[in-house]
PDB file of C-alpha atoms and ligand atoms in Angstrom:
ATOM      1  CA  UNK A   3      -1.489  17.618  -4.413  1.00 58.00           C
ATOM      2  CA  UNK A   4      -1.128  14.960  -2.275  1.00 67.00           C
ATOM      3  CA  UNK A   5      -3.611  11.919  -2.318  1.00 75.00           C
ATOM      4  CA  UNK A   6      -5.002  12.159   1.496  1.00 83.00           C
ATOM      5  CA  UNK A   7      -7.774   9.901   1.636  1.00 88.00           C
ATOM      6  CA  UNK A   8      -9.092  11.592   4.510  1.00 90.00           C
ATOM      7  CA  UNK A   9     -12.521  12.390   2.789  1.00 86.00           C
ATOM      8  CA  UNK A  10     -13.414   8.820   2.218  1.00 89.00           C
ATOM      9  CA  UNK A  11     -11.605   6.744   5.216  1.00 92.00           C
ATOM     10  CA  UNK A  12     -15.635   6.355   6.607  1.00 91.00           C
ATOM     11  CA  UNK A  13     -16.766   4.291   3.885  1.00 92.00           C
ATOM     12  CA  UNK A  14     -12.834   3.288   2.117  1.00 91.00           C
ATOM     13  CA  UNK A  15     -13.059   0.077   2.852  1.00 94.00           C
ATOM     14  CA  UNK A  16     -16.848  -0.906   2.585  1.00 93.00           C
ATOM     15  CA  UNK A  17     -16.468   0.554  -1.182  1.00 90.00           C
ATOM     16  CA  UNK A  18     -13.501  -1.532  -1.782  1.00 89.00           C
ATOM     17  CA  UNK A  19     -14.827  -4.354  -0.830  1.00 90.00           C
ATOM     18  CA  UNK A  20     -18.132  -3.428  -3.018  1.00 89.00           C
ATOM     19  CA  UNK A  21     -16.155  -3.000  -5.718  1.00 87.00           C
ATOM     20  CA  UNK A  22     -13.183  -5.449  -6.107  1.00 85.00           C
ATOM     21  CA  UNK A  23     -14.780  -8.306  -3.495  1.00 89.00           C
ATOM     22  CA  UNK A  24     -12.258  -9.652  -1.211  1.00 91.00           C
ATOM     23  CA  UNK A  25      -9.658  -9.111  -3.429  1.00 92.00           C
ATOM     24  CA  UNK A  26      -7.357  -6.497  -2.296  1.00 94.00           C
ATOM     25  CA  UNK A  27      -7.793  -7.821   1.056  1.00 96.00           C
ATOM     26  CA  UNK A  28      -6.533 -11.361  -0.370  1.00 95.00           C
ATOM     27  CA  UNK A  29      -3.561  -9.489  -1.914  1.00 96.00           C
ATOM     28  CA  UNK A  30      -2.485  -8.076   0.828  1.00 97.00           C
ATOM     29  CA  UNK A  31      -2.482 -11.110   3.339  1.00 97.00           C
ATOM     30  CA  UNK A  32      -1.326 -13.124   1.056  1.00 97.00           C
ATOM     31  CA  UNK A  33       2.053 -11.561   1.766  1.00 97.00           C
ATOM     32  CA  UNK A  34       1.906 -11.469   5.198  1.00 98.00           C
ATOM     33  CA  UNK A  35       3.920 -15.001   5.486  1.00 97.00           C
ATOM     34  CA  UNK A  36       6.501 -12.871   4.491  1.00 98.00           C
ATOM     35  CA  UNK A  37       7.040 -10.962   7.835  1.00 98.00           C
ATOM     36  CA  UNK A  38      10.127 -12.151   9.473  1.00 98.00           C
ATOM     37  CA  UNK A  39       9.579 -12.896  13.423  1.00 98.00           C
ATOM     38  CA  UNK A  40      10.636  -9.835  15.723  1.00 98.00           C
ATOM     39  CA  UNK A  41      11.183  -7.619  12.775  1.00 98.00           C
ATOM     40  CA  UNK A  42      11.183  -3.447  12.404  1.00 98.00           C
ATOM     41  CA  UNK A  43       8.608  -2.871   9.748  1.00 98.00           C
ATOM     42  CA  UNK A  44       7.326  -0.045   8.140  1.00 98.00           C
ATOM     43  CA  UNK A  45       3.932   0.239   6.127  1.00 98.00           C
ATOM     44  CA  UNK A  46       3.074   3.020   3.650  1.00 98.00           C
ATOM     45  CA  UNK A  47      -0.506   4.403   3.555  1.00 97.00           C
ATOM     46  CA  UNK A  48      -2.501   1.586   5.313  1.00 98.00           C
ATOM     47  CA  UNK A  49      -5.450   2.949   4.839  1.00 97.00           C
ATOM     48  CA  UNK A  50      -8.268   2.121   7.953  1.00 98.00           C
ATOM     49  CA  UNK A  51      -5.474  -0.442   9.364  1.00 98.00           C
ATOM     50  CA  UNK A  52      -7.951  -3.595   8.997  1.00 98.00           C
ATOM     51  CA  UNK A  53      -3.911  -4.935   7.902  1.00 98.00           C
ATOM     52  CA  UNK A  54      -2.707  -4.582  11.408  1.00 98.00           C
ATOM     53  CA  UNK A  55      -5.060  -6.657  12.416  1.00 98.00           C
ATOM     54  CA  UNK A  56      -4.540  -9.838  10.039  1.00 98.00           C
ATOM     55  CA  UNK A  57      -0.143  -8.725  10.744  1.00 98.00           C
ATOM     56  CA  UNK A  58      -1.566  -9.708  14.683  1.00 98.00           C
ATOM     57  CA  UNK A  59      -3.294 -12.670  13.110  1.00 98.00           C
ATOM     58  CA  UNK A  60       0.227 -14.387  11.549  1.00 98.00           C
ATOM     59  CA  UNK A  61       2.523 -12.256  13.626  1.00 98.00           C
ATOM     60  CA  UNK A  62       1.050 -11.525  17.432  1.00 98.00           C
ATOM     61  CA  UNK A  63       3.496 -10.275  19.022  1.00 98.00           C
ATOM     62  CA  UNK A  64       7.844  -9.168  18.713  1.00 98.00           C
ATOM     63  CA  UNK A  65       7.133  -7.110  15.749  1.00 98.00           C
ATOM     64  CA  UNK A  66       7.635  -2.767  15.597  1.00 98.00           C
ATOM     65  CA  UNK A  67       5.473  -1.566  13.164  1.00 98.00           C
ATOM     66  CA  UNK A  68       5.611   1.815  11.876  1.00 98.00           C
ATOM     67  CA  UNK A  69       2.784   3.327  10.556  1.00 98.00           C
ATOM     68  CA  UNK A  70       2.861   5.717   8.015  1.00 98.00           C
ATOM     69  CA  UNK A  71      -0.278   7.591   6.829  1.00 97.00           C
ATOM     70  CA  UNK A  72      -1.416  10.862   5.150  1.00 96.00           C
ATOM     71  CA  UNK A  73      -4.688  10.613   6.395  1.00 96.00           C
ATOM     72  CA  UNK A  74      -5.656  11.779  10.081  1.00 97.00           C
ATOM     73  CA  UNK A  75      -9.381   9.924   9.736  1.00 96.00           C
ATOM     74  CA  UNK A  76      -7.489   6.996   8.377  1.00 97.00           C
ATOM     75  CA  UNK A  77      -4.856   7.108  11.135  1.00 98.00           C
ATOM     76  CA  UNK A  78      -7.758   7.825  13.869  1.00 98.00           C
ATOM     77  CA  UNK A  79      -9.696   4.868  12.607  1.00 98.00           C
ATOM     78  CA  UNK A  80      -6.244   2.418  12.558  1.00 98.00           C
ATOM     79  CA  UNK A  81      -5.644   3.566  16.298  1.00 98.00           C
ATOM     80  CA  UNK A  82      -8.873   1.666  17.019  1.00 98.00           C
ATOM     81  CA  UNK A  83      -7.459  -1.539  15.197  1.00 98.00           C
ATOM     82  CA  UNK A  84      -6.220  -4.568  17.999  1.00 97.00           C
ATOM     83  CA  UNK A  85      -2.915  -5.222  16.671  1.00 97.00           C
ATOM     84  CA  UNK A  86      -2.218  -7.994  19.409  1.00 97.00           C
ATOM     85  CA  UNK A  87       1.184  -7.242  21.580  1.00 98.00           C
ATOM     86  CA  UNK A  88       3.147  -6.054  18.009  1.00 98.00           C
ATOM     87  CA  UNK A  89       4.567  -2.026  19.037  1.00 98.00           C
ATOM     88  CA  UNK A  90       2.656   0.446  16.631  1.00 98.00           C
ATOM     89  CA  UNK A  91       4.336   3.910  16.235  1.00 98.00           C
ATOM     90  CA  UNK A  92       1.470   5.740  14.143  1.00 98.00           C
ATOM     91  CA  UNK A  93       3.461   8.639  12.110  1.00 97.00           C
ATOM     92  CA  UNK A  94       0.212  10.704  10.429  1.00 97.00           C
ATOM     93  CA  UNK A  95       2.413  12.115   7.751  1.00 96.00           C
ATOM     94  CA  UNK A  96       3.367  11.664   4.176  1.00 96.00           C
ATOM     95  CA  UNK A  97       5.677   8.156   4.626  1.00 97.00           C
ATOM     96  CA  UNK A  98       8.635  10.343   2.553  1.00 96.00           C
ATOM     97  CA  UNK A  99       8.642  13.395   5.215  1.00 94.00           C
ATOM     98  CA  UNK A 100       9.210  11.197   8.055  1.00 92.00           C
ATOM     99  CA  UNK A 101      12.983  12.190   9.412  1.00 87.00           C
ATOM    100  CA  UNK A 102      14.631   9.339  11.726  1.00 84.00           C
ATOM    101  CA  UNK A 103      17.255   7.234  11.012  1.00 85.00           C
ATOM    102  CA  UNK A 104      15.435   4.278  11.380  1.00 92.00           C
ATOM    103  CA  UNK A 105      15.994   1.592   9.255  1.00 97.00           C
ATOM    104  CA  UNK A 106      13.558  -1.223   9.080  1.00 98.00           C
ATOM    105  CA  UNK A 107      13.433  -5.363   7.703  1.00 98.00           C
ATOM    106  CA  UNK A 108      10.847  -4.898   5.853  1.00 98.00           C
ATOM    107  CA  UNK A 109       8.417  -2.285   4.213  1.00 98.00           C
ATOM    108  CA  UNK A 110       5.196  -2.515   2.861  1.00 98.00           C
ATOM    109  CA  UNK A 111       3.478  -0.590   0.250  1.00 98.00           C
ATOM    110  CA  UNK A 112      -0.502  -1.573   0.113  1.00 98.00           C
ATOM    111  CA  UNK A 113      -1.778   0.411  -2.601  1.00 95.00           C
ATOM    112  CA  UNK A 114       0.206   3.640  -1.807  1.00 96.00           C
ATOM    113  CA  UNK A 115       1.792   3.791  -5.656  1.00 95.00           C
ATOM    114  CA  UNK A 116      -0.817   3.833  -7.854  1.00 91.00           C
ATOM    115  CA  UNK A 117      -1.930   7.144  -5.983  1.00 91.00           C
ATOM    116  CA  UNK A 118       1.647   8.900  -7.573  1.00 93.00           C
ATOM    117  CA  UNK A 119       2.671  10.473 -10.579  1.00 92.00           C
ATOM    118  CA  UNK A 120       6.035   9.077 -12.094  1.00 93.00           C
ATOM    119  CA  UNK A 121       7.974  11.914 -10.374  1.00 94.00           C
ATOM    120  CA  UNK A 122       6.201  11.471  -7.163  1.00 94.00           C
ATOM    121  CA  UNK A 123       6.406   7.444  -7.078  1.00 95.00           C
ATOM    122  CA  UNK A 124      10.147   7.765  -7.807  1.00 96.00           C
ATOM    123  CA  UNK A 125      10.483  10.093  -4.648  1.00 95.00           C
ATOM    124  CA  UNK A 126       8.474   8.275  -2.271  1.00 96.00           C
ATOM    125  CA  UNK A 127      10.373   5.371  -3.796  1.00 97.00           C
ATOM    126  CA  UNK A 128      13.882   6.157  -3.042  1.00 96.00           C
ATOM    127  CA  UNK A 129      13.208   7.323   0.107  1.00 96.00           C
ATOM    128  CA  UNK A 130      11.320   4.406   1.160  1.00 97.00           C
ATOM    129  CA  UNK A 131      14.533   2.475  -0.712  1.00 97.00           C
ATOM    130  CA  UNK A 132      16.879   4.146   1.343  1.00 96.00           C
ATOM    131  CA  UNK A 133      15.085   3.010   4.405  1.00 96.00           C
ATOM    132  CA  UNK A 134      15.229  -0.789   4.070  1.00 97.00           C
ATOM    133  CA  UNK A 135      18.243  -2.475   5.158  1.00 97.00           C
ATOM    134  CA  UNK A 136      20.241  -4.489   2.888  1.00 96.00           C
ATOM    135  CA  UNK A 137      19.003  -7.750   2.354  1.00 95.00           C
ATOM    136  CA  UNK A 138      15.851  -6.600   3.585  1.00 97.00           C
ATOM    137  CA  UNK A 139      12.104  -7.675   2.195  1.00 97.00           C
ATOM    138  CA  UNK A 140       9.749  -5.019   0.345  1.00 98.00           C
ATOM    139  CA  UNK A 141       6.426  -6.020   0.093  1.00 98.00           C
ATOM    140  CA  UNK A 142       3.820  -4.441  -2.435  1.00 97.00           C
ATOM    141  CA  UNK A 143       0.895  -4.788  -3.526  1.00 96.00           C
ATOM    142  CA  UNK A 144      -1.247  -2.914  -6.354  1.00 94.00           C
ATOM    143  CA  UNK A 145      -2.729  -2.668  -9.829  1.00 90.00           C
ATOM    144  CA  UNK A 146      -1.576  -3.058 -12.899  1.00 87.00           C
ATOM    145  CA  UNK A 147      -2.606  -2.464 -16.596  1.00 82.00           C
ATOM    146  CA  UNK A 148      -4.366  -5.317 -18.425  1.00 81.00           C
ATOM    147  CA  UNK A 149      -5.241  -3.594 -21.974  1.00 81.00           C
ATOM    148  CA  UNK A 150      -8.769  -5.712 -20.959  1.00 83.00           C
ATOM    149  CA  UNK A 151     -11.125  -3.178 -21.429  1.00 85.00           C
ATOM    150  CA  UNK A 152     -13.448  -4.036 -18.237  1.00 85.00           C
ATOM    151  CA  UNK A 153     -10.494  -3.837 -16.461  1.00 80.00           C
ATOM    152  CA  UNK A 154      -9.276  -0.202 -17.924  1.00 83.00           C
ATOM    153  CA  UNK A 155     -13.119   0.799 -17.439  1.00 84.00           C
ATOM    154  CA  UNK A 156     -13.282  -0.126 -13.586  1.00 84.00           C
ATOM    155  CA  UNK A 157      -9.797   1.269 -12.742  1.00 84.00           C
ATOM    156  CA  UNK A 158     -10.527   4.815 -14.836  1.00 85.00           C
ATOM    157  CA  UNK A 159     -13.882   4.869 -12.834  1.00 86.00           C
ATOM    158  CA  UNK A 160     -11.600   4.238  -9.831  1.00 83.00           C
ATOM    159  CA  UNK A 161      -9.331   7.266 -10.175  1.00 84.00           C
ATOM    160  CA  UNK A 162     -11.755   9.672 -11.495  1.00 83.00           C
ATOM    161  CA  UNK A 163     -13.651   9.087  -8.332  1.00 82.00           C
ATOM    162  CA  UNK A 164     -10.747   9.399  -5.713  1.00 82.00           C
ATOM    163  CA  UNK A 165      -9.304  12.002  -7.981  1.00 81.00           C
ATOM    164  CA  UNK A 166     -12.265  14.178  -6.805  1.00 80.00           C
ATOM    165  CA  UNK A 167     -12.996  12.505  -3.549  1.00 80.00           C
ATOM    166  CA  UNK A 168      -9.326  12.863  -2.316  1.00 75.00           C
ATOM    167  CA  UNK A 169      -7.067  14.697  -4.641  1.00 77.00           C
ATOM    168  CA  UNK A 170      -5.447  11.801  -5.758  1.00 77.00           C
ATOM    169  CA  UNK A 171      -2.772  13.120  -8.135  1.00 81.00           C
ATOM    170  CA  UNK A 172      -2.400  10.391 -10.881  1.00 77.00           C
ATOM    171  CA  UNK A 173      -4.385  10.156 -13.923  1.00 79.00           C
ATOM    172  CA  UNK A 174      -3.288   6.825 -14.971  1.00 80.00           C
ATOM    173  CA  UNK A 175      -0.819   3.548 -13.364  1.00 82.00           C
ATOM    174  CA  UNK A 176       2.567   4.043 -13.965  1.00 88.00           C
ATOM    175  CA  UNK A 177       5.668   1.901 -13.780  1.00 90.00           C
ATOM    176  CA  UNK A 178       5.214   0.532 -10.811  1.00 93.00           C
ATOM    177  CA  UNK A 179       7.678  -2.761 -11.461  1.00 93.00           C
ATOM    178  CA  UNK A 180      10.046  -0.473 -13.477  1.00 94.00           C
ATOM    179  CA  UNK A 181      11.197   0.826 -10.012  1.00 95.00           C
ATOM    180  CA  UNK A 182      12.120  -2.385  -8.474  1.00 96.00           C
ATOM    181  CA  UNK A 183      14.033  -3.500 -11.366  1.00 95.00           C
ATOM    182  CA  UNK A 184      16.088  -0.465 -11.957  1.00 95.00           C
ATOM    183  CA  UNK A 185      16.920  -0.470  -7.594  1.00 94.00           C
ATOM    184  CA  UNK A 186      17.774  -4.286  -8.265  1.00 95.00           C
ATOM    185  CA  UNK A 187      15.015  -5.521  -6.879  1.00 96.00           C
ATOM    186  CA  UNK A 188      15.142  -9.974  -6.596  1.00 96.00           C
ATOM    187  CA  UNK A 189      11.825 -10.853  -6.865  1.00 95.00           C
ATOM    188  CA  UNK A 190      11.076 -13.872  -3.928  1.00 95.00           C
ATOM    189  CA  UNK A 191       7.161 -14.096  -4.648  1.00 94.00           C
ATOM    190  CA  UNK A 192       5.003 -12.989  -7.017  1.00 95.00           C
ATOM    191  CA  UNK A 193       0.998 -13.367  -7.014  1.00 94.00           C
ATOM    192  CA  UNK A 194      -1.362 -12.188  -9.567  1.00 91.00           C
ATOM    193  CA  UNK A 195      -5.039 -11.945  -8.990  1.00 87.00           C
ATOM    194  CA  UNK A 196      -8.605 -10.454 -10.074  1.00 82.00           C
ATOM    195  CA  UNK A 197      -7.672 -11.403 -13.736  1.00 78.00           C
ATOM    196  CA  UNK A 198      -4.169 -10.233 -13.316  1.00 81.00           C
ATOM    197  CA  UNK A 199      -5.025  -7.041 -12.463  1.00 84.00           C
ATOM    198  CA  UNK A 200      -4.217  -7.039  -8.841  1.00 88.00           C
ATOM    199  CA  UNK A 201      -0.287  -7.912  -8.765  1.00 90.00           C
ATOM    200  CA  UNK A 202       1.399  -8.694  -5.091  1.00 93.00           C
ATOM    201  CA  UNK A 203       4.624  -8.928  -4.817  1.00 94.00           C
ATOM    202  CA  UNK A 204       7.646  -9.709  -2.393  1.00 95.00           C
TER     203      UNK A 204
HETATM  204  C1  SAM B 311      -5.751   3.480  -2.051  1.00 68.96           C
HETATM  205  S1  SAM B 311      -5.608   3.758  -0.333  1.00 68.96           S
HETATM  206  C2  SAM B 311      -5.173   2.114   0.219  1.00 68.96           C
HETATM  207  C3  SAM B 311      -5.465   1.893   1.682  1.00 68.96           C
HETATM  208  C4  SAM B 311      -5.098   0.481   2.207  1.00 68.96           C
HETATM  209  N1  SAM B 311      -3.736   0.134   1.909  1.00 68.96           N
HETATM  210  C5  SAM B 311      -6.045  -0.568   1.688  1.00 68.96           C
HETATM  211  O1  SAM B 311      -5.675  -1.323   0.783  1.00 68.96           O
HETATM  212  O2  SAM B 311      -7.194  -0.648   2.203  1.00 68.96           O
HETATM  213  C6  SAM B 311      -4.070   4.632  -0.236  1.00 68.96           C
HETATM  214  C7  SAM B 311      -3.735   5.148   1.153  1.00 68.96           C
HETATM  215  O3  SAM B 311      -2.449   5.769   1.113  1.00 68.96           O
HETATM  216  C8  SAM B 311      -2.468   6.975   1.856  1.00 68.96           C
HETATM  217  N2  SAM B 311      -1.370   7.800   1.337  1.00 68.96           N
HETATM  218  C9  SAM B 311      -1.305   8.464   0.161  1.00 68.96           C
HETATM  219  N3  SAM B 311      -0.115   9.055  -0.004  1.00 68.96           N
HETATM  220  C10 SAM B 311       0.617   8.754   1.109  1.00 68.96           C
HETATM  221  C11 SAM B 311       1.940   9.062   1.529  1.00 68.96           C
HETATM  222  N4  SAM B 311       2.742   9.817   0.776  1.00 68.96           N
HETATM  223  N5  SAM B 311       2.379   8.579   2.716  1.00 68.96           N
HETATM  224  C12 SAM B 311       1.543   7.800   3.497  1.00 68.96           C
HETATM  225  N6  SAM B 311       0.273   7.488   3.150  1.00 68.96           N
HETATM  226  C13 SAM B 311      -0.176   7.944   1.963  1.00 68.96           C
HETATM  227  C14 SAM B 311      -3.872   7.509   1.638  1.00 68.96           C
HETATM  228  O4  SAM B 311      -4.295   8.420   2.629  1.00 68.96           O
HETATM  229  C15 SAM B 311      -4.708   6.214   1.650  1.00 68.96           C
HETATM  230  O5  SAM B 311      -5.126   5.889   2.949  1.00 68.96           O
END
């Protein structure tokens, strides 16, 4: 089943934010400086879009984004978003079914993989892989296991909730960094945060 966060897209982010602080906001924009100027860029489940926003903030205009999300309420609530003069193509479907040959400079996955089983994150992987052209940036963003046990206890609380909010499909993280290494993956950047739970990297 696929994790559509369509259920909780009217109260996502104010959870989030309840939860983990400004933290996975931080994550996130901390990457931004990454975004080359007039670049074709694709991002993977953006949630309520608050990121096109702070993209506008560092990038204004020159940029095509395309947006990828599961979620219709989610996708509704990011047509709202002012993303300055940047193009937005909003594509409400899974990012892996989307057919075009379009091939972009950079991608960006905001929380999309912790969502996916092994089998499903190496899918949405490669496809997402075969999508970025060489030399191109990938920018991610997500958790990752600790062993601390406040940590564990927060992020099991996390999934069991979403898991019967939204369907989310995976029980537990999985090898999130595994994928990047075995595509080849050069890592540029690399910022850990919330106790080194929250892991962004370019
Ligand atoms: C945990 S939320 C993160 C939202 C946002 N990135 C943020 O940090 O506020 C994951 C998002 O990915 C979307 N999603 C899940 N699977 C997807 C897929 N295969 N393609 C595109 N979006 C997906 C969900 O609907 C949800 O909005």
């Amino acid at each position: 089943m696929p994790a559509n966060y369509d259920n909780s897209a009217w109260f996502y982010d104010r959870l989030s934010r309840l939860v983990y602080g400004k933290a996975l906001v931080w994550s996130q924009v901390y990457l931004l400086k990454h975004i080359p100027a007039n670049s074709n860029i694709l991002i993977a489940g953006g949630g309520t879009g608050w990121i096109l926003e702070e993209i506008a903030k560092v990038r204004p205009s020159g940029l095509t984004i395309t947006y990828a999300e599961i979620s219709s309420n989610m996708t509704a609530l990011s047509k709202k978003r002012n993303t300055g003069s940047n193009k937005v193509i909003f594509i409400n479907e899974p990012v892996e079914k989307i057919e075009n040959d379009s091939l972009y400079d950079l991608v960006f996955t905001p929380f999309l993989f912790d969502n996916f089983t092994e089998q499903t994150l190496q899918q949405v992987f490669t496809h997402m892989h075969t999508r970025l052209k060489p030399g191109g940036v990938w920018l991610d963003t997500d958790f990752r296991p600790t062993g601390k046990w406040w940590q564990t206890f927060m992020l099991k609380s996390m999934i069991m909730f979403f898991r019967m909010i939204c369907g989310r499909e995976a029980n537990k993280l999985t090898d999130i960094e595994g994928q990047f290494e075995r595509h080849k993956y050069k890592v540029i950047d690399k910022k850990s945060i919330f106790e080194e739970c929250i892991l962004s990297t370019a």
